[in-house]
């Protein structure tokens, strides 16, 4: 597993031809599949579907092209992939805006959404209740993919407290099955104290912005009732204050087991009132069968 910075895109046919390259096969189909995957995750999290916006996608395509044109440039490495330098070739105002509002990935476009969801900081905007539309663009360069997904510009309102009190977006959801086992890695790294480069799939509760979330606590138990060690970050004690938002996250210190059911217990003071939740999810794969004891 290697840390990476995430953001998405599918480049226009004309731009690809202008650079003497084969066009991205079935670009419209790829864009549709990316949108389908994003909405599948949002449905699992109980959130409304979003639409693909062509204007936002133009900016994503421009930023993907900028990253490809300047691959190898120090300024485009790490979190610099979210920015554009007006002195470098391929700079556009639209691309600069998209870069600052996007999740960026360097994997195949459709599977990249799975990778983004297996993180903390890049998952949160994808599941934002106020997100209404996204942009997407991608291009393949000499060093791999540049995938740009604008997950910020299409946000409106949403996520506000209701008369029943603030309801967080929980992920994985209660009774969800086929949950992945592992954190995919991201920049900035939310678990800098990690020693072996591997961790379990992130568990998150996203609260509406502007509502104080304090005294967060999280417990994670396996099917045998054993309490597992987790890194816990919250608005009060964020892994990175720039990107934590109003989210509580538990990151298991070990990769989750296949076909296993886990129980999450989470609590906090939200808006000055006690809040708690308990739910279960099951990981993908077949459970490991222990050999019978020999007598």
Short mmCIF file of C-alpha atoms in Angstrom, two decimals:
data_model
loop_
_atom_site.label_atom_id
_atom_site.label_comp_id
_atom_site.label_asym_id
_atom_site.label_seq_id
_atom_site.Cartn_x
_atom_site.Cartn_y
_atom_site.Cartn_z
CA UNK A 1 0.00 0.00 0.00
CA UNK A 2 1.39 3.42 -0.85
CA UNK A 3 0.02 6.81 0.18
CA UNK A 4 -1.56 8.73 -2.65
CA UNK A 5 -3.50 11.91 -3.28
CA UNK A 6 -6.91 11.49 -4.85
CA UNK A 7 -9.02 13.56 -7.51
CA UNK A 8 -10.99 12.37 -10.93
CA UNK A 9 -11.47 12.94 -14.88
CA UNK A 10 -12.26 11.69 -18.56
CA UNK A 11 -10.59 13.79 -21.31
CA UNK A 12 -12.39 15.11 -24.34
CA UNK A 13 -11.81 13.28 -27.61
CA UNK A 14 -10.54 16.43 -29.33
CA UNK A 15 -7.93 17.09 -26.65
CA UNK A 16 -6.61 13.54 -26.92
CA UNK A 17 -6.39 13.66 -30.71
CA UNK A 18 -4.65 17.03 -30.53
CA UNK A 19 -1.82 15.35 -28.62
CA UNK A 20 -1.53 12.58 -31.18
CA UNK A 21 -2.82 9.86 -28.88
CA UNK A 22 -5.47 7.22 -29.14
CA UNK A 23 -8.70 8.50 -27.59
CA UNK A 24 -9.80 7.08 -24.27
CA UNK A 25 -12.02 4.15 -25.32
CA UNK A 26 -15.70 4.68 -24.69
CA UNK A 27 -15.13 7.93 -22.77
CA UNK A 28 -18.84 8.56 -22.30
CA UNK A 29 -19.31 4.99 -21.12
CA UNK A 30 -16.46 5.37 -18.63
CA UNK A 31 -17.96 8.60 -17.30
CA UNK A 32 -21.32 6.86 -16.89
CA UNK A 33 -19.72 3.97 -15.02
CA UNK A 34 -17.90 6.37 -12.68
CA UNK A 35 -21.17 8.14 -11.93
CA UNK A 36 -22.91 4.81 -11.41
CA UNK A 37 -20.27 3.70 -8.92
CA UNK A 38 -20.38 6.99 -7.00
CA UNK A 39 -24.16 6.76 -6.74
CA UNK A 40 -24.00 3.11 -5.67
CA UNK A 41 -21.86 4.14 -2.71
CA UNK A 42 -24.13 7.08 -1.92
CA UNK A 43 -27.16 4.76 -1.97
CA UNK A 44 -25.43 2.42 0.49
CA UNK A 45 -24.85 5.43 2.74
CA UNK A 46 -28.48 6.53 2.46
CA UNK A 47 -27.70 9.63 0.38
CA UNK A 48 -29.40 10.93 -2.79
CA UNK A 49 -27.88 10.34 -6.20
CA UNK A 50 -25.76 13.01 -7.88
CA UNK A 51 -25.58 14.01 -11.53
CA UNK A 52 -22.60 14.34 -13.87
CA UNK A 53 -22.10 18.00 -14.83
CA UNK A 54 -20.44 18.80 -18.16
CA UNK A 55 -19.08 22.21 -17.11
CA UNK A 56 -17.42 20.73 -14.04
CA UNK A 57 -16.14 17.86 -16.18
CA UNK A 58 -14.47 20.31 -18.57
CA UNK A 59 -12.42 21.62 -15.67
CA UNK A 60 -11.58 18.05 -14.58
CA UNK A 61 -10.46 17.14 -18.09
CA UNK A 62 -8.32 20.27 -18.24
CA UNK A 63 -6.66 19.49 -14.91
CA UNK A 64 -6.03 15.86 -15.89
CA UNK A 65 -4.37 17.12 -19.07
CA UNK A 66 -2.28 19.58 -17.04
CA UNK A 67 -1.05 16.80 -14.74
CA UNK A 68 -0.14 14.60 -17.70
CA UNK A 69 1.62 17.42 -19.52
CA UNK A 70 3.65 18.21 -16.41
CA UNK A 71 4.18 14.69 -15.05
CA UNK A 72 7.51 14.55 -13.26
CA UNK A 73 7.38 18.22 -12.30
CA UNK A 74 8.09 18.62 -8.54
CA UNK A 75 5.18 21.05 -8.21
CA UNK A 76 2.67 18.36 -9.26
CA UNK A 77 3.83 15.77 -6.71
CA UNK A 78 1.92 14.90 -3.51
CA UNK A 79 -0.68 17.47 -2.57
CA UNK A 80 0.70 19.67 -5.36
CA UNK A 81 -1.41 17.54 -7.72
CA UNK A 82 -4.37 19.65 -6.60
CA UNK A 83 -2.81 22.89 -7.86
CA UNK A 84 -1.74 24.47 -11.14
CA UNK A 85 1.15 26.81 -11.85
CA UNK A 86 0.32 29.52 -14.38
CA UNK A 87 3.93 29.38 -15.61
CA UNK A 88 3.67 25.73 -16.68
CA UNK A 89 2.19 24.47 -19.99
CA UNK A 90 -1.44 23.46 -19.95
CA UNK A 91 -2.48 25.87 -17.20
CA UNK A 92 -6.13 26.96 -17.26
CA UNK A 93 -8.32 28.76 -14.75
CA UNK A 94 -10.92 26.00 -15.07
CA UNK A 95 -8.33 23.31 -14.44
CA UNK A 96 -6.94 25.14 -11.43
CA UNK A 97 -10.41 25.40 -9.90
CA UNK A 98 -11.17 21.74 -10.55
CA UNK A 99 -7.88 20.62 -9.02
CA UNK A 100 -8.62 22.43 -5.80
CA UNK A 101 -12.12 20.92 -5.59
CA UNK A 102 -11.37 17.36 -6.58
CA UNK A 103 -10.41 13.92 -5.42
CA UNK A 104 -7.43 12.82 -7.53
CA UNK A 105 -6.43 9.24 -8.20
CA UNK A 106 -3.75 7.52 -10.25
CA UNK A 107 -5.61 4.24 -10.84
CA UNK A 108 -8.00 3.10 -13.56
CA UNK A 109 -10.96 5.53 -13.53
CA UNK A 110 -13.79 3.25 -12.39
CA UNK A 111 -11.86 1.23 -9.74
CA UNK A 112 -10.40 4.51 -8.49
CA UNK A 113 -13.74 5.26 -6.81
CA UNK A 114 -13.29 2.14 -4.68
CA UNK A 115 -9.87 3.43 -3.67
CA UNK A 116 -11.24 6.84 -2.75
CA UNK A 117 -13.94 5.24 -0.61
CA UNK A 118 -11.28 3.22 1.22
CA UNK A 119 -9.86 6.45 2.69
CA UNK A 120 -10.94 9.06 5.24
CA UNK A 121 -10.37 12.49 3.71
CA UNK A 122 -11.42 11.55 0.16
CA UNK A 123 -14.48 9.53 1.17
CA UNK A 124 -16.13 12.33 3.13
CA UNK A 125 -16.88 14.66 0.17
CA UNK A 126 -18.16 11.76 -1.94
CA UNK A 127 -20.82 11.03 0.70
CA UNK A 128 -21.64 14.67 1.51
CA UNK A 129 -25.46 14.97 1.83
CA UNK A 130 -25.30 18.37 0.10
CA UNK A 131 -23.48 17.12 -2.99
CA UNK A 132 -25.73 17.41 -6.05
CA UNK A 133 -23.39 17.07 -9.02
CA UNK A 134 -19.84 16.03 -9.80
CA UNK A 135 -17.34 16.49 -12.60
CA UNK A 136 -15.03 13.82 -14.02
CA UNK A 137 -12.02 13.66 -16.31
CA UNK A 138 -9.17 11.19 -16.88
CA UNK A 139 -6.18 10.64 -19.11
CA UNK A 140 -3.45 8.02 -19.25
CA UNK A 141 0.14 9.28 -19.31
CA UNK A 142 3.56 7.67 -19.44
CA UNK A 143 3.48 7.11 -15.68
CA UNK A 144 -0.11 5.93 -15.38
CA UNK A 145 -3.57 7.41 -14.94
CA UNK A 146 -4.55 10.93 -13.92
CA UNK A 147 -8.14 10.80 -12.70
CA UNK A 148 -9.86 13.94 -11.47
CA UNK A 149 -13.29 14.01 -9.81
CA UNK A 150 -14.71 17.36 -8.70
CA UNK A 151 -16.53 16.58 -5.43
CA UNK A 152 -16.78 20.10 -4.03
CA UNK A 153 -18.09 22.54 -6.64
CA UNK A 154 -21.47 20.82 -6.97
CA UNK A 155 -22.32 20.99 -3.29
CA UNK A 156 -25.39 22.94 -2.13
CA UNK A 157 -26.76 23.26 1.39
CA UNK A 158 -27.67 19.82 2.66
CA UNK A 159 -26.57 18.01 5.75
CA UNK A 160 -28.41 20.37 8.08
CA UNK A 161 -29.91 19.38 11.38
CA UNK A 162 -33.56 18.33 11.33
CA UNK A 163 -36.24 18.54 13.98
CA UNK A 164 -35.18 15.08 15.13
CA UNK A 165 -31.61 16.23 15.70
CA UNK A 166 -28.50 15.92 13.56
CA UNK A 167 -28.31 12.60 11.74
CA UNK A 168 -24.79 11.57 10.71
CA UNK A 169 -23.88 9.70 7.55
CA UNK A 170 -22.56 6.34 8.76
CA UNK A 171 -20.26 4.26 6.58
CA UNK A 172 -20.11 1.31 6.32
CA UNK A 173 -23.85 1.19 7.01
CA UNK A 174 -25.67 -1.09 9.42
CA UNK A 175 -25.93 -4.67 8.07
CA UNK A 176 -23.82 -3.77 5.04
CA UNK A 177 -22.11 -6.77 3.42
CA UNK A 178 -19.03 -7.20 1.23
CA UNK A 179 -17.17 -4.37 2.94
CA UNK A 180 -13.49 -4.22 1.89
CA UNK A 181 -10.79 -5.19 4.36
CA UNK A 182 -8.22 -2.46 3.99
CA UNK A 183 -7.40 1.26 3.99
CA UNK A 184 -6.07 2.15 0.53
CA UNK A 185 -3.69 4.93 1.58
CA UNK A 186 -3.96 8.67 0.94
CA UNK A 187 -2.22 12.03 1.26
CA UNK A 188 -2.24 13.58 3.72
CA UNK A 189 -1.74 10.42 5.75
CA UNK A 190 -4.40 10.21 8.52
CA UNK A 191 -2.41 7.54 10.43
CA UNK A 192 1.21 8.78 10.55
CA UNK A 193 1.98 6.47 13.49
CA UNK A 194 1.31 3.38 11.37
CA UNK A 195 4.35 1.10 11.32
CA UNK A 196 3.69 -1.59 8.71
CA UNK A 197 1.93 0.39 5.95
CA UNK A 198 -1.37 -1.47 6.34
CA UNK A 199 -4.59 -0.71 8.21
CA UNK A 200 -8.25 -1.73 8.23
CA UNK A 201 -11.09 -0.17 6.27
CA UNK A 202 -12.07 3.26 7.65
CA UNK A 203 -15.33 3.58 9.63
CA UNK A 204 -16.83 7.06 9.53
CA UNK A 205 -19.71 9.13 10.90
CA UNK A 206 -20.16 12.47 9.12
CA UNK A 207 -22.13 15.15 10.99
CA UNK A 208 -23.62 18.35 9.55
CA UNK A 209 -21.21 21.25 9.51
CA UNK A 210 -21.47 23.89 12.20
CA UNK A 211 -22.68 21.50 14.90
CA UNK A 212 -20.11 20.95 17.68
CA UNK A 213 -18.99 17.32 17.93
CA UNK A 214 -17.03 16.66 21.11
CA UNK A 215 -15.87 13.85 23.40
CA UNK A 216 -15.99 11.27 20.62
CA UNK A 217 -15.34 7.64 21.44
CA UNK A 218 -15.33 4.54 19.23
CA UNK A 219 -15.25 0.82 19.94
CA UNK A 220 -14.89 -1.94 17.34
CA UNK A 221 -15.50 -5.58 18.21
CA UNK A 222 -15.00 -8.73 16.18
CA UNK A 223 -17.45 -11.63 16.08
CA UNK A 224 -15.94 -13.06 19.27
CA UNK A 225 -16.54 -9.82 21.14
CA UNK A 226 -12.86 -8.88 21.20
CA UNK A 227 -12.23 -5.13 21.23
CA UNK A 228 -9.87 -4.15 18.41
CA UNK A 229 -7.26 -1.40 18.45
CA UNK A 230 -8.12 1.58 16.24
CA UNK A 231 -6.77 5.01 15.43
CA UNK A 232 -9.58 7.45 16.21
CA UNK A 233 -9.82 10.99 14.86
CA UNK A 234 -12.60 13.53 15.36
CA UNK A 235 -13.36 17.24 14.90
CA UNK A 236 -12.00 17.83 18.40
CA UNK A 237 -8.89 15.68 17.81
CA UNK A 238 -8.46 15.63 14.02
CA UNK A 239 -5.99 13.54 12.05
CA UNK A 240 -5.61 16.68 9.91
CA UNK A 241 -7.67 19.75 10.78
CA UNK A 242 -7.76 20.87 7.13
CA UNK A 243 -9.68 17.82 5.93
CA UNK A 244 -11.32 16.13 8.95
CA UNK A 245 -14.52 18.15 8.60
CA UNK A 246 -17.22 17.25 11.14
CA UNK A 247 -16.35 13.56 10.96
CA UNK A 248 -15.53 10.87 13.49
CA UNK A 249 -13.31 8.15 12.04
CA UNK A 250 -12.03 4.84 13.39
CA UNK A 251 -9.21 3.18 11.46
CA UNK A 252 -8.52 -0.40 12.61
CA UNK A 253 -4.81 -0.91 13.22
CA UNK A 254 -4.95 -4.31 11.49
CA UNK A 255 -6.50 -5.31 8.17
CA UNK A 256 -10.02 -6.70 8.66
CA UNK A 257 -10.60 -10.44 8.18
CA UNK A 258 -12.59 -11.83 5.24
CA UNK A 259 -16.21 -12.82 5.74
CA UNK A 260 -16.17 -11.45 9.29
CA UNK A 261 -18.87 -9.47 11.10
CA UNK A 262 -17.82 -6.46 13.16
CA UNK A 263 -19.76 -4.34 15.64
CA UNK A 264 -19.21 -0.58 15.84
CA UNK A 265 -20.02 1.41 18.97
CA UNK A 266 -19.70 5.16 18.60
CA UNK A 267 -20.65 8.02 20.92
CA UNK A 268 -20.14 11.78 21.24
CA UNK A 269 -21.71 15.00 22.44
CA UNK A 270 -23.31 16.53 19.36
CA UNK A 271 -24.62 20.05 19.70
CA UNK A 272 -24.24 19.63 23.46
CA UNK A 273 -26.45 16.52 23.58
CA UNK A 274 -25.44 12.87 23.97
CA UNK A 275 -25.40 10.86 20.76
CA UNK A 276 -24.59 7.19 20.32
CA UNK A 277 -25.00 4.46 17.73
CA UNK A 278 -24.24 0.77 17.44
CA UNK A 279 -24.24 -1.12 14.16
CA UNK A 280 -22.74 -4.12 12.38
CA UNK A 281 -21.16 -4.81 9.01
CA UNK A 282 -19.64 -7.85 7.32
CA UNK A 283 -16.51 -7.90 5.18
CA UNK A 284 -16.21 -9.41 1.72
CA UNK A 285 -14.83 -12.89 1.11
CA UNK A 286 -15.21 -16.23 2.82
CA UNK A 287 -14.63 -16.51 6.54
CA UNK A 288 -11.50 -18.31 7.60
CA UNK A 289 -12.28 -21.78 8.95
CA UNK A 290 -10.26 -22.77 11.98
CA UNK A 291 -9.00 -26.36 11.91
CA UNK A 292 -10.51 -28.59 14.59
CA UNK A 293 -8.52 -29.08 17.74
CA UNK A 294 -6.49 -32.27 17.71
CA UNK A 295 -6.96 -34.58 20.64
#
